[in-house]
């Protein structure tokens, strides 16, 4: 510290705090939200904490200061967690077996409430899906039962609501021979699945939408301290619901008679308890074949990856890509698999 000026000492103090927060964030996936719900909130900020540590690392290297060692060490300790957000993979491909491609996309009701200044969002999304032409399409926050995509004769949708019906939908080029849902208690969110016959095999594809955050319930007229308390409580309650929902989902996956692929919107990050619970027995396609930042959602300038494709070991992951469409608050993800 003797070789540092006053401002550099202040920066290193901030660096130390951020490094400590990163180490703390590595524990979050192992802590049940029903017990440590407020601590789990840190997982939402893990991407920013990672970016800050990387910036400090390069800052100290550029200054030729040995303080770079702090961020370097914590990033090495958290390398597996780091790969959940920033990843680099090779272009090798598995050649043997059947190949399928899947797109998962939260379409945000096709912008019917004009959240973005974009017309004909449903048509533009349809054109995008037709252009990419995957074998299976999984849509969350889907609301238009008249939505048609070329070359997808097999469709399973489950919609809820009184005035506006919305939910999840699965479109397939291959026959859907069985279908069902995992309905969550006290929630309009759910998971649906389709058993799809491909050649001489059958796979089960889950399309999931875990509990959403409900910031809109906070009254903007109340004082800032009370408002912050309510926001924290809303987030904590959501994490607890997500834990219960993923437990129900795991039971369904365990009882599946065929190979399983899980796609959809977790409404939580790869640094969370629910992600850890799913990735115990399933592979994250982004970690296998993703490149760059895995951002699928931006919330108030916080870059988040909350949309996923998970597969059982029997599937070999050939590619993964996130498309930048800006037609929803989420971005679509695409993967190719061999089995």
mmCIF file of C-alpha atoms in Angstrom:
data_model
loop_
_atom_site.group_PDB
_atom_site.id
_atom_site.type_symbol
_atom_site.label_atom_id
_atom_site.label_comp_id
_atom_site.label_asym_id
_atom_site.label_seq_id
_atom_site.Cartn_x
_atom_site.Cartn_y
_atom_site.Cartn_z
ATOM 1 C CA UNK A 1 0.000 0.000 0.000
ATOM 2 C CA UNK A 2 3.016 2.304 0.436
ATOM 3 C CA UNK A 3 3.372 2.659 -3.321
ATOM 4 C CA UNK A 4 -0.185 3.979 -3.663
ATOM 5 C CA UNK A 5 -1.382 7.553 -3.645
ATOM 6 C CA UNK A 6 -4.379 8.625 -1.578
ATOM 7 C CA UNK A 7 -6.829 8.212 -4.470
ATOM 8 C CA UNK A 8 -5.361 4.815 -5.384
ATOM 9 C CA UNK A 9 -5.739 3.687 -1.759
ATOM 10 C CA UNK A 10 -9.399 4.678 -1.919
ATOM 11 C CA UNK A 11 -9.818 2.723 -5.175
ATOM 12 C CA UNK A 12 -8.164 -0.328 -3.662
ATOM 13 C CA UNK A 13 -10.542 -0.140 -0.706
ATOM 14 C CA UNK A 14 -13.488 -0.170 -3.144
ATOM 15 C CA UNK A 15 -11.778 -3.000 -5.038
ATOM 16 C CA UNK A 16 -11.493 -4.979 -1.790
ATOM 17 C CA UNK A 17 -15.187 -4.509 -0.989
ATOM 18 C CA UNK A 18 -16.195 -5.648 -4.484
ATOM 19 C CA UNK A 19 -13.861 -8.649 -4.291
ATOM 20 C CA UNK A 20 -15.451 -9.607 -0.961
ATOM 21 C CA UNK A 21 -18.941 -9.253 -2.472
ATOM 22 C CA UNK A 22 -17.933 -11.517 -5.358
ATOM 23 C CA UNK A 23 -16.734 -14.194 -2.945
ATOM 24 C CA UNK A 24 -20.002 -13.809 -1.036
ATOM 25 C CA UNK A 25 -21.994 -14.198 -4.251
ATOM 26 C CA UNK A 26 -20.348 -17.594 -4.826
ATOM 27 C CA UNK A 27 -22.157 -18.888 -1.724
ATOM 28 C CA UNK A 28 -25.632 -17.765 -2.819
ATOM 29 C CA UNK A 29 -26.467 -20.810 -4.996
ATOM 30 C CA UNK A 30 -26.007 -23.012 -1.922
ATOM 31 C CA UNK A 31 -28.315 -21.001 0.341
ATOM 32 C CA UNK A 32 -32.025 -21.761 0.311
ATOM 33 C CA UNK A 33 -34.044 -18.574 -0.372
ATOM 34 C CA UNK A 34 -36.671 -19.741 2.110
ATOM 35 C CA UNK A 35 -34.004 -19.247 4.803
ATOM 36 C CA UNK A 36 -31.703 -16.598 3.288
ATOM 37 C CA UNK A 37 -34.059 -14.756 0.937
ATOM 38 C CA UNK A 38 -32.637 -11.256 1.420
ATOM 39 C CA UNK A 39 -29.048 -12.410 1.012
ATOM 40 C CA UNK A 40 -30.096 -14.054 -2.272
ATOM 41 C CA UNK A 41 -30.784 -10.597 -3.724
ATOM 42 C CA UNK A 42 -27.027 -10.238 -4.219
ATOM 43 C CA UNK A 43 -27.271 -12.750 -7.092
ATOM 44 C CA UNK A 44 -29.019 -10.129 -9.235
ATOM 45 C CA UNK A 45 -25.977 -7.872 -8.944
ATOM 46 C CA UNK A 46 -23.374 -10.588 -9.566
ATOM 47 C CA UNK A 47 -22.866 -9.556 -13.227
ATOM 48 C CA UNK A 48 -22.011 -5.995 -12.192
ATOM 49 C CA UNK A 49 -19.707 -7.302 -9.464
ATOM 50 C CA UNK A 50 -17.913 -9.494 -12.008
ATOM 51 C CA UNK A 51 -17.512 -6.619 -14.458
ATOM 52 C CA UNK A 52 -16.185 -4.362 -11.691
ATOM 53 C CA UNK A 53 -13.578 -6.945 -10.671
ATOM 54 C CA UNK A 54 -12.442 -7.345 -14.279
ATOM 55 C CA UNK A 55 -12.133 -3.569 -14.675
ATOM 56 C CA UNK A 56 -10.090 -3.319 -11.479
ATOM 57 C CA UNK A 57 -7.878 -6.177 -12.674
ATOM 58 C CA UNK A 58 -6.985 -4.374 -15.895
ATOM 59 C CA UNK A 59 -6.712 -1.012 -14.142
ATOM 60 C CA UNK A 60 -4.028 -2.260 -11.738
ATOM 61 C CA UNK A 61 -2.225 -4.130 -14.523
ATOM 62 C CA UNK A 62 -2.161 -0.948 -16.617
ATOM 63 C CA UNK A 63 -0.780 0.934 -13.603
ATOM 64 C CA UNK A 64 1.824 -1.830 -13.057
ATOM 65 C CA UNK A 65 0.593 -2.252 -9.484
ATOM 66 C CA UNK A 66 0.604 -5.604 -7.721
ATOM 67 C CA UNK A 67 -2.876 -4.853 -6.363
ATOM 68 C CA UNK A 68 -4.146 -6.597 -9.514
ATOM 69 C CA UNK A 69 -3.533 -9.862 -7.638
ATOM 70 C CA UNK A 70 -6.661 -9.386 -5.490
ATOM 71 C CA UNK A 71 -9.136 -9.339 -8.383
ATOM 72 C CA UNK A 72 -7.157 -11.996 -10.248
ATOM 73 C CA UNK A 73 -7.320 -14.409 -7.313
ATOM 74 C CA UNK A 74 -11.051 -13.971 -6.646
ATOM 75 C CA UNK A 75 -11.850 -14.343 -10.360
ATOM 76 C CA UNK A 76 -9.821 -17.558 -10.500
ATOM 77 C CA UNK A 77 -11.638 -18.853 -7.412
ATOM 78 C CA UNK A 78 -14.966 -18.098 -9.103
ATOM 79 C CA UNK A 79 -13.975 -19.209 -12.621
ATOM 80 C CA UNK A 80 -16.872 -21.660 -12.978
ATOM 81 C CA UNK A 81 -19.338 -19.013 -11.850
ATOM 82 C CA UNK A 82 -17.636 -16.522 -14.161
ATOM 83 C CA UNK A 83 -18.225 -18.828 -17.147
ATOM 84 C CA UNK A 84 -21.946 -18.636 -16.439
ATOM 85 C CA UNK A 85 -21.837 -15.004 -17.538
ATOM 86 C CA UNK A 86 -18.767 -14.619 -19.773
ATOM 87 C CA UNK A 87 -17.771 -17.640 -21.838
ATOM 88 C CA UNK A 88 -15.571 -18.602 -24.767
ATOM 89 C CA UNK A 89 -15.968 -21.943 -26.499
ATOM 90 C CA UNK A 90 -14.594 -23.691 -29.572
ATOM 91 C CA UNK A 91 -16.473 -24.423 -32.799
ATOM 92 C CA UNK A 92 -16.064 -28.210 -32.731
ATOM 93 C CA UNK A 93 -19.220 -30.173 -33.482
ATOM 94 C CA UNK A 94 -20.518 -33.657 -32.762
ATOM 95 C CA UNK A 95 -21.327 -35.387 -36.043
ATOM 96 C CA UNK A 96 -23.087 -38.615 -35.080
ATOM 97 C CA UNK A 97 -26.750 -38.911 -34.143
ATOM 98 C CA UNK A 98 -29.959 -37.002 -34.767
ATOM 99 C CA UNK A 99 -29.739 -33.209 -34.646
ATOM 100 C CA UNK A 100 -32.397 -30.784 -33.456
ATOM 101 C CA UNK A 101 -32.417 -27.024 -33.056
ATOM 102 C CA UNK A 102 -34.406 -25.036 -30.493
ATOM 103 C CA UNK A 103 -35.259 -21.380 -29.965
ATOM 104 C CA UNK A 104 -36.552 -20.119 -26.621
ATOM 105 C CA UNK A 105 -37.967 -16.599 -26.424
ATOM 106 C CA UNK A 106 -39.983 -14.581 -23.908
ATOM 107 C CA UNK A 107 -42.056 -12.452 -26.310
ATOM 108 C CA UNK A 108 -43.646 -10.182 -23.665
ATOM 109 C CA UNK A 109 -47.199 -10.503 -25.023
ATOM 110 C CA UNK A 110 -45.963 -9.323 -28.441
ATOM 111 C CA UNK A 111 -45.836 -5.755 -27.103
ATOM 112 C CA UNK A 112 -49.621 -5.347 -27.014
ATOM 113 C CA UNK A 113 -49.282 -2.732 -24.270
ATOM 114 C CA UNK A 114 -46.702 -0.742 -26.277
ATOM 115 C CA UNK A 115 -43.801 -1.055 -23.850
ATOM 116 C CA UNK A 116 -41.519 -0.295 -26.781
ATOM 117 C CA UNK A 117 -42.067 2.028 -29.722
ATOM 118 C CA UNK A 118 -42.309 -0.730 -32.281
ATOM 119 C CA UNK A 119 -45.298 -1.685 -34.429
ATOM 120 C CA UNK A 120 -46.285 -5.164 -35.614
ATOM 121 C CA UNK A 121 -44.022 -6.910 -33.123
ATOM 122 C CA UNK A 122 -45.900 -10.196 -33.509
ATOM 123 C CA UNK A 123 -45.290 -10.158 -37.270
ATOM 124 C CA UNK A 124 -41.609 -9.283 -36.850
ATOM 125 C CA UNK A 125 -41.130 -12.076 -34.325
ATOM 126 C CA UNK A 126 -42.947 -14.496 -36.614
ATOM 127 C CA UNK A 127 -40.684 -13.495 -39.523
ATOM 128 C CA UNK A 128 -37.592 -13.957 -37.355
ATOM 129 C CA UNK A 129 -38.701 -17.442 -36.297
ATOM 130 C CA UNK A 130 -39.512 -18.413 -39.873
ATOM 131 C CA UNK A 131 -36.088 -17.188 -40.989
ATOM 132 C CA UNK A 132 -34.172 -19.125 -38.302
ATOM 133 C CA UNK A 133 -36.380 -22.165 -38.864
ATOM 134 C CA UNK A 134 -35.537 -24.225 -35.742
ATOM 135 C CA UNK A 135 -37.115 -27.616 -35.189
ATOM 136 C CA UNK A 136 -38.729 -26.571 -31.899
ATOM 137 C CA UNK A 137 -39.836 -23.143 -30.647
ATOM 138 C CA UNK A 138 -40.609 -22.379 -26.995
ATOM 139 C CA UNK A 139 -42.333 -19.062 -26.286
ATOM 140 C CA UNK A 140 -43.018 -17.538 -22.873
ATOM 141 C CA UNK A 141 -45.537 -14.755 -22.138
ATOM 142 C CA UNK A 142 -47.281 -15.831 -25.324
ATOM 143 C CA UNK A 143 -50.804 -14.489 -25.799
ATOM 144 C CA UNK A 144 -51.992 -14.909 -29.371
ATOM 145 C CA UNK A 145 -53.638 -18.240 -30.123
ATOM 146 C CA UNK A 146 -53.983 -17.065 -33.751
ATOM 147 C CA UNK A 147 -50.186 -16.698 -34.026
ATOM 148 C CA UNK A 148 -49.113 -18.956 -36.893
ATOM 149 C CA UNK A 149 -45.608 -19.963 -37.932
ATOM 150 C CA UNK A 150 -44.935 -21.781 -41.205
ATOM 151 C CA UNK A 151 -43.964 -25.462 -41.090
ATOM 152 C CA UNK A 152 -44.957 -26.083 -37.468
ATOM 153 C CA UNK A 153 -48.018 -28.347 -37.581
ATOM 154 C CA UNK A 154 -47.710 -29.452 -33.954
ATOM 155 C CA UNK A 155 -48.482 -26.911 -31.241
ATOM 156 C CA UNK A 156 -49.131 -27.087 -27.515
ATOM 157 C CA UNK A 157 -50.130 -23.939 -25.684
ATOM 158 C CA UNK A 158 -51.517 -23.407 -22.216
ATOM 159 C CA UNK A 159 -53.019 -19.983 -21.618
ATOM 160 C CA UNK A 160 -54.608 -18.444 -18.530
ATOM 161 C CA UNK A 161 -56.434 -15.244 -17.718
ATOM 162 C CA UNK A 162 -59.867 -13.684 -17.909
ATOM 163 C CA UNK A 163 -59.734 -10.786 -20.351
ATOM 164 C CA UNK A 164 -56.260 -11.490 -21.702
ATOM 165 C CA UNK A 165 -55.180 -15.097 -21.983
ATOM 166 C CA UNK A 166 -51.439 -15.694 -21.954
ATOM 167 C CA UNK A 167 -48.941 -18.366 -21.022
ATOM 168 C CA UNK A 168 -46.434 -20.665 -22.681
ATOM 169 C CA UNK A 169 -46.408 -22.364 -26.077
ATOM 170 C CA UNK A 170 -44.345 -25.043 -27.819
ATOM 171 C CA UNK A 171 -44.222 -25.276 -31.630
ATOM 172 C CA UNK A 172 -42.722 -28.385 -33.229
ATOM 173 C CA UNK A 173 -41.999 -29.727 -36.699
ATOM 174 C CA UNK A 174 -42.173 -33.222 -35.226
ATOM 175 C CA UNK A 175 -45.236 -34.965 -33.744
ATOM 176 C CA UNK A 176 -46.188 -34.119 -30.168
ATOM 177 C CA UNK A 177 -47.384 -37.444 -28.763
ATOM 178 C CA UNK A 178 -47.953 -36.350 -25.171
ATOM 179 C CA UNK A 179 -48.215 -33.046 -23.336
ATOM 180 C CA UNK A 180 -48.829 -31.626 -19.908
ATOM 181 C CA UNK A 181 -47.985 -28.898 -17.460
ATOM 182 C CA UNK A 182 -46.538 -28.212 -14.027
ATOM 183 C CA UNK A 183 -48.881 -25.644 -12.500
ATOM 184 C CA UNK A 184 -47.468 -23.607 -9.645
ATOM 185 C CA UNK A 185 -49.522 -22.731 -6.569
ATOM 186 C CA UNK A 186 -50.806 -19.147 -6.283
ATOM 187 C CA UNK A 187 -49.152 -18.109 -9.529
ATOM 188 C CA UNK A 188 -50.048 -17.507 -13.158
ATOM 189 C CA UNK A 189 -46.567 -18.755 -14.090
ATOM 190 C CA UNK A 190 -46.072 -22.396 -14.960
ATOM 191 C CA UNK A 191 -44.075 -24.932 -16.932
ATOM 192 C CA UNK A 192 -45.425 -26.918 -19.858
ATOM 193 C CA UNK A 193 -43.913 -29.933 -21.581
ATOM 194 C CA UNK A 194 -44.304 -31.838 -24.819
ATOM 195 C CA UNK A 195 -43.104 -35.347 -25.609
ATOM 196 C CA UNK A 196 -41.879 -35.073 -29.183
ATOM 197 C CA UNK A 197 -41.226 -38.061 -31.455
ATOM 198 C CA UNK A 198 -38.100 -37.553 -33.557
ATOM 199 C CA UNK A 199 -37.131 -40.431 -35.841
ATOM 200 C CA UNK A 200 -37.159 -43.517 -33.610
ATOM 201 C CA UNK A 201 -36.729 -41.599 -30.383
ATOM 202 C CA UNK A 202 -38.844 -39.437 -28.083
ATOM 203 C CA UNK A 203 -37.658 -36.400 -26.149
ATOM 204 C CA UNK A 204 -39.450 -34.289 -23.566
ATOM 205 C CA UNK A 205 -39.117 -30.514 -23.947
ATOM 206 C CA UNK A 206 -40.036 -28.282 -21.001
ATOM 207 C CA UNK A 207 -40.909 -24.643 -21.540
ATOM 208 C CA UNK A 208 -40.740 -22.888 -18.173
ATOM 209 C CA UNK A 209 -41.554 -19.444 -16.805
ATOM 210 C CA UNK A 210 -40.692 -19.129 -13.129
ATOM 211 C CA UNK A 211 -42.174 -16.497 -10.835
ATOM 212 C CA UNK A 212 -41.788 -12.921 -12.054
ATOM 213 C CA UNK A 213 -40.821 -9.934 -9.939
ATOM 214 C CA UNK A 214 -43.639 -7.515 -9.098
ATOM 215 C CA UNK A 215 -42.065 -4.093 -8.694
ATOM 216 C CA UNK A 216 -45.175 -2.465 -10.113
ATOM 217 C CA UNK A 217 -47.035 -3.215 -6.862
ATOM 218 C CA UNK A 218 -44.932 -0.682 -4.962
ATOM 219 C CA UNK A 219 -46.824 2.598 -4.434
ATOM 220 C CA UNK A 220 -44.666 5.428 -5.888
ATOM 221 C CA UNK A 221 -46.120 7.949 -3.385
ATOM 222 C CA UNK A 222 -44.669 6.358 -0.247
ATOM 223 C CA UNK A 223 -41.349 7.498 1.244
ATOM 224 C CA UNK A 224 -38.113 6.137 -0.179
ATOM 225 C CA UNK A 225 -37.161 4.001 2.846
ATOM 226 C CA UNK A 226 -40.539 2.275 2.909
ATOM 227 C CA UNK A 227 -40.393 1.840 -0.838
ATOM 228 C CA UNK A 228 -36.982 0.162 -0.608
ATOM 229 C CA UNK A 229 -38.281 -2.160 2.109
ATOM 230 C CA UNK A 230 -41.210 -3.174 -0.093
ATOM 231 C CA UNK A 231 -38.982 -3.754 -3.123
ATOM 232 C CA UNK A 232 -36.677 -5.979 -1.060
ATOM 233 C CA UNK A 233 -39.675 -7.896 0.307
ATOM 234 C CA UNK A 234 -41.099 -8.375 -3.199
ATOM 235 C CA UNK A 235 -37.785 -9.742 -4.449
ATOM 236 C CA UNK A 236 -37.380 -11.988 -1.397
ATOM 237 C CA UNK A 237 -40.913 -13.384 -1.747
ATOM 238 C CA UNK A 238 -40.268 -14.037 -5.438
ATOM 239 C CA UNK A 239 -37.099 -15.992 -4.687
ATOM 240 C CA UNK A 240 -39.001 -18.132 -2.179
ATOM 241 C CA UNK A 241 -41.731 -18.857 -4.739
ATOM 242 C CA UNK A 242 -39.117 -19.724 -7.351
ATOM 243 C CA UNK A 243 -37.534 -22.217 -4.965
ATOM 244 C CA UNK A 244 -40.895 -23.931 -4.473
ATOM 245 C CA UNK A 245 -41.559 -23.891 -8.217
ATOM 246 C CA UNK A 246 -38.207 -25.390 -9.173
ATOM 247 C CA UNK A 247 -38.770 -28.170 -6.625
ATOM 248 C CA UNK A 248 -42.057 -29.020 -8.368
ATOM 249 C CA UNK A 249 -40.315 -28.886 -11.735
ATOM 250 C CA UNK A 250 -37.535 -31.211 -10.571
ATOM 251 C CA UNK A 251 -40.117 -33.807 -9.505
ATOM 252 C CA UNK A 252 -41.647 -33.754 -12.983
ATOM 253 C CA UNK A 253 -38.225 -33.999 -14.649
ATOM 254 C CA UNK A 254 -37.266 -36.938 -12.433
ATOM 255 C CA UNK A 255 -40.418 -38.809 -13.473
ATOM 256 C CA UNK A 256 -39.979 -38.144 -17.190
ATOM 257 C CA UNK A 257 -40.027 -41.369 -19.240
ATOM 258 C CA UNK A 258 -37.742 -39.896 -21.909
ATOM 259 C CA UNK A 259 -34.738 -37.633 -22.464
ATOM 260 C CA UNK A 260 -35.238 -34.099 -21.167
ATOM 261 C CA UNK A 261 -34.513 -30.602 -22.459
ATOM 262 C CA UNK A 262 -35.485 -27.633 -20.278
ATOM 263 C CA UNK A 263 -35.852 -24.199 -21.853
ATOM 264 C CA UNK A 264 -37.306 -20.906 -20.755
ATOM 265 C CA UNK A 265 -37.229 -17.892 -18.482
ATOM 266 C CA UNK A 266 -36.030 -18.519 -14.920
ATOM 267 C CA UNK A 267 -36.507 -14.883 -13.891
ATOM 268 C CA UNK A 268 -33.235 -15.397 -12.057
ATOM 269 C CA UNK A 269 -29.566 -15.553 -12.906
ATOM 270 C CA UNK A 270 -26.933 -18.249 -13.218
ATOM 271 C CA UNK A 271 -25.720 -17.175 -9.761
ATOM 272 C CA UNK A 272 -28.962 -18.229 -8.075
ATOM 273 C CA UNK A 273 -30.226 -21.156 -6.040
ATOM 274 C CA UNK A 274 -32.776 -22.185 -8.691
ATOM 275 C CA UNK A 275 -30.096 -22.280 -11.395
ATOM 276 C CA UNK A 276 -27.879 -24.449 -9.205
ATOM 277 C CA UNK A 277 -30.762 -26.832 -8.515
ATOM 278 C CA UNK A 278 -31.460 -27.313 -12.234
ATOM 279 C CA UNK A 279 -27.821 -27.518 -13.286
ATOM 280 C CA UNK A 280 -27.090 -30.286 -10.752
ATOM 281 C CA UNK A 281 -28.357 -32.870 -13.235
ATOM 282 C CA UNK A 282 -28.578 -30.815 -16.442
ATOM 283 C CA UNK A 283 -26.007 -29.065 -18.635
ATOM 284 C CA UNK A 284 -26.234 -25.358 -19.409
ATOM 285 C CA UNK A 285 -25.980 -24.946 -23.205
ATOM 286 C CA UNK A 286 -24.395 -21.500 -22.850
ATOM 287 C CA UNK A 287 -21.546 -22.838 -20.703
ATOM 288 C CA UNK A 288 -20.943 -25.586 -23.277
ATOM 289 C CA UNK A 289 -21.045 -23.537 -26.485
ATOM 290 C CA UNK A 290 -21.787 -19.896 -25.681
ATOM 291 C CA UNK A 291 -19.422 -17.059 -26.535
ATOM 292 C CA UNK A 292 -19.077 -13.596 -25.052
ATOM 293 C CA UNK A 293 -21.516 -12.096 -22.580
ATOM 294 C CA UNK A 294 -24.631 -14.194 -22.095
ATOM 295 C CA UNK A 295 -27.001 -11.259 -21.719
ATOM 296 C CA UNK A 296 -30.661 -12.019 -22.421
ATOM 297 C CA UNK A 297 -32.260 -9.270 -20.333
ATOM 298 C CA UNK A 298 -31.350 -5.758 -19.197
ATOM 299 C CA UNK A 299 -32.900 -4.333 -16.046
ATOM 300 C CA UNK A 300 -31.962 -0.728 -15.269
ATOM 301 C CA UNK A 301 -28.587 -1.223 -16.966
ATOM 302 C CA UNK A 302 -27.884 -4.465 -15.067
ATOM 303 C CA UNK A 303 -26.911 -7.084 -17.687
ATOM 304 C CA UNK A 304 -28.620 -10.373 -16.817
ATOM 305 C CA UNK A 305 -28.793 -13.874 -18.243
ATOM 306 C CA UNK A 306 -32.136 -15.237 -17.097
ATOM 307 C CA UNK A 307 -33.120 -17.300 -20.174
ATOM 308 C CA UNK A 308 -31.657 -20.782 -20.475
ATOM 309 C CA UNK A 309 -31.468 -24.099 -22.278
ATOM 310 C CA UNK A 310 -30.556 -27.091 -20.112
ATOM 311 C CA UNK A 311 -30.019 -30.627 -21.407
ATOM 312 C CA UNK A 312 -29.381 -34.055 -19.978
ATOM 313 C CA UNK A 313 -25.964 -35.659 -20.524
ATOM 314 C CA UNK A 314 -27.334 -37.751 -23.404
ATOM 315 C CA UNK A 315 -27.499 -34.604 -25.541
ATOM 316 C CA UNK A 316 -24.349 -33.204 -27.142
ATOM 317 C CA UNK A 317 -24.437 -29.426 -27.511
ATOM 318 C CA UNK A 318 -23.165 -28.200 -30.895
ATOM 319 C CA UNK A 319 -23.928 -24.485 -30.738
ATOM 320 C CA UNK A 320 -25.504 -21.731 -28.693
ATOM 321 C CA UNK A 321 -26.354 -18.181 -29.705
ATOM 322 C CA UNK A 322 -28.208 -15.165 -28.319
ATOM 323 C CA UNK A 323 -29.867 -12.924 -30.917
ATOM 324 C CA UNK A 324 -30.229 -9.170 -30.437
ATOM 325 C CA UNK A 325 -33.730 -8.323 -31.684
ATOM 326 C CA UNK A 326 -34.943 -5.614 -29.289
ATOM 327 C CA UNK A 327 -38.549 -6.717 -29.852
ATOM 328 C CA UNK A 328 -39.126 -7.696 -26.210
ATOM 329 C CA UNK A 329 -37.493 -7.062 -22.852
ATOM 330 C CA UNK A 330 -35.824 -10.458 -23.403
ATOM 331 C CA UNK A 331 -33.700 -11.730 -26.276
ATOM 332 C CA UNK A 332 -34.153 -15.107 -28.007
ATOM 333 C CA UNK A 333 -31.653 -17.914 -27.490
ATOM 334 C CA UNK A 334 -30.838 -20.686 -29.971
ATOM 335 C CA UNK A 335 -29.095 -24.029 -29.602
ATOM 336 C CA UNK A 336 -28.315 -27.083 -31.748
ATOM 337 C CA UNK A 337 -28.136 -30.520 -30.146
ATOM 338 C CA UNK A 338 -27.133 -34.046 -31.155
ATOM 339 C CA UNK A 339 -28.568 -37.133 -29.508
#
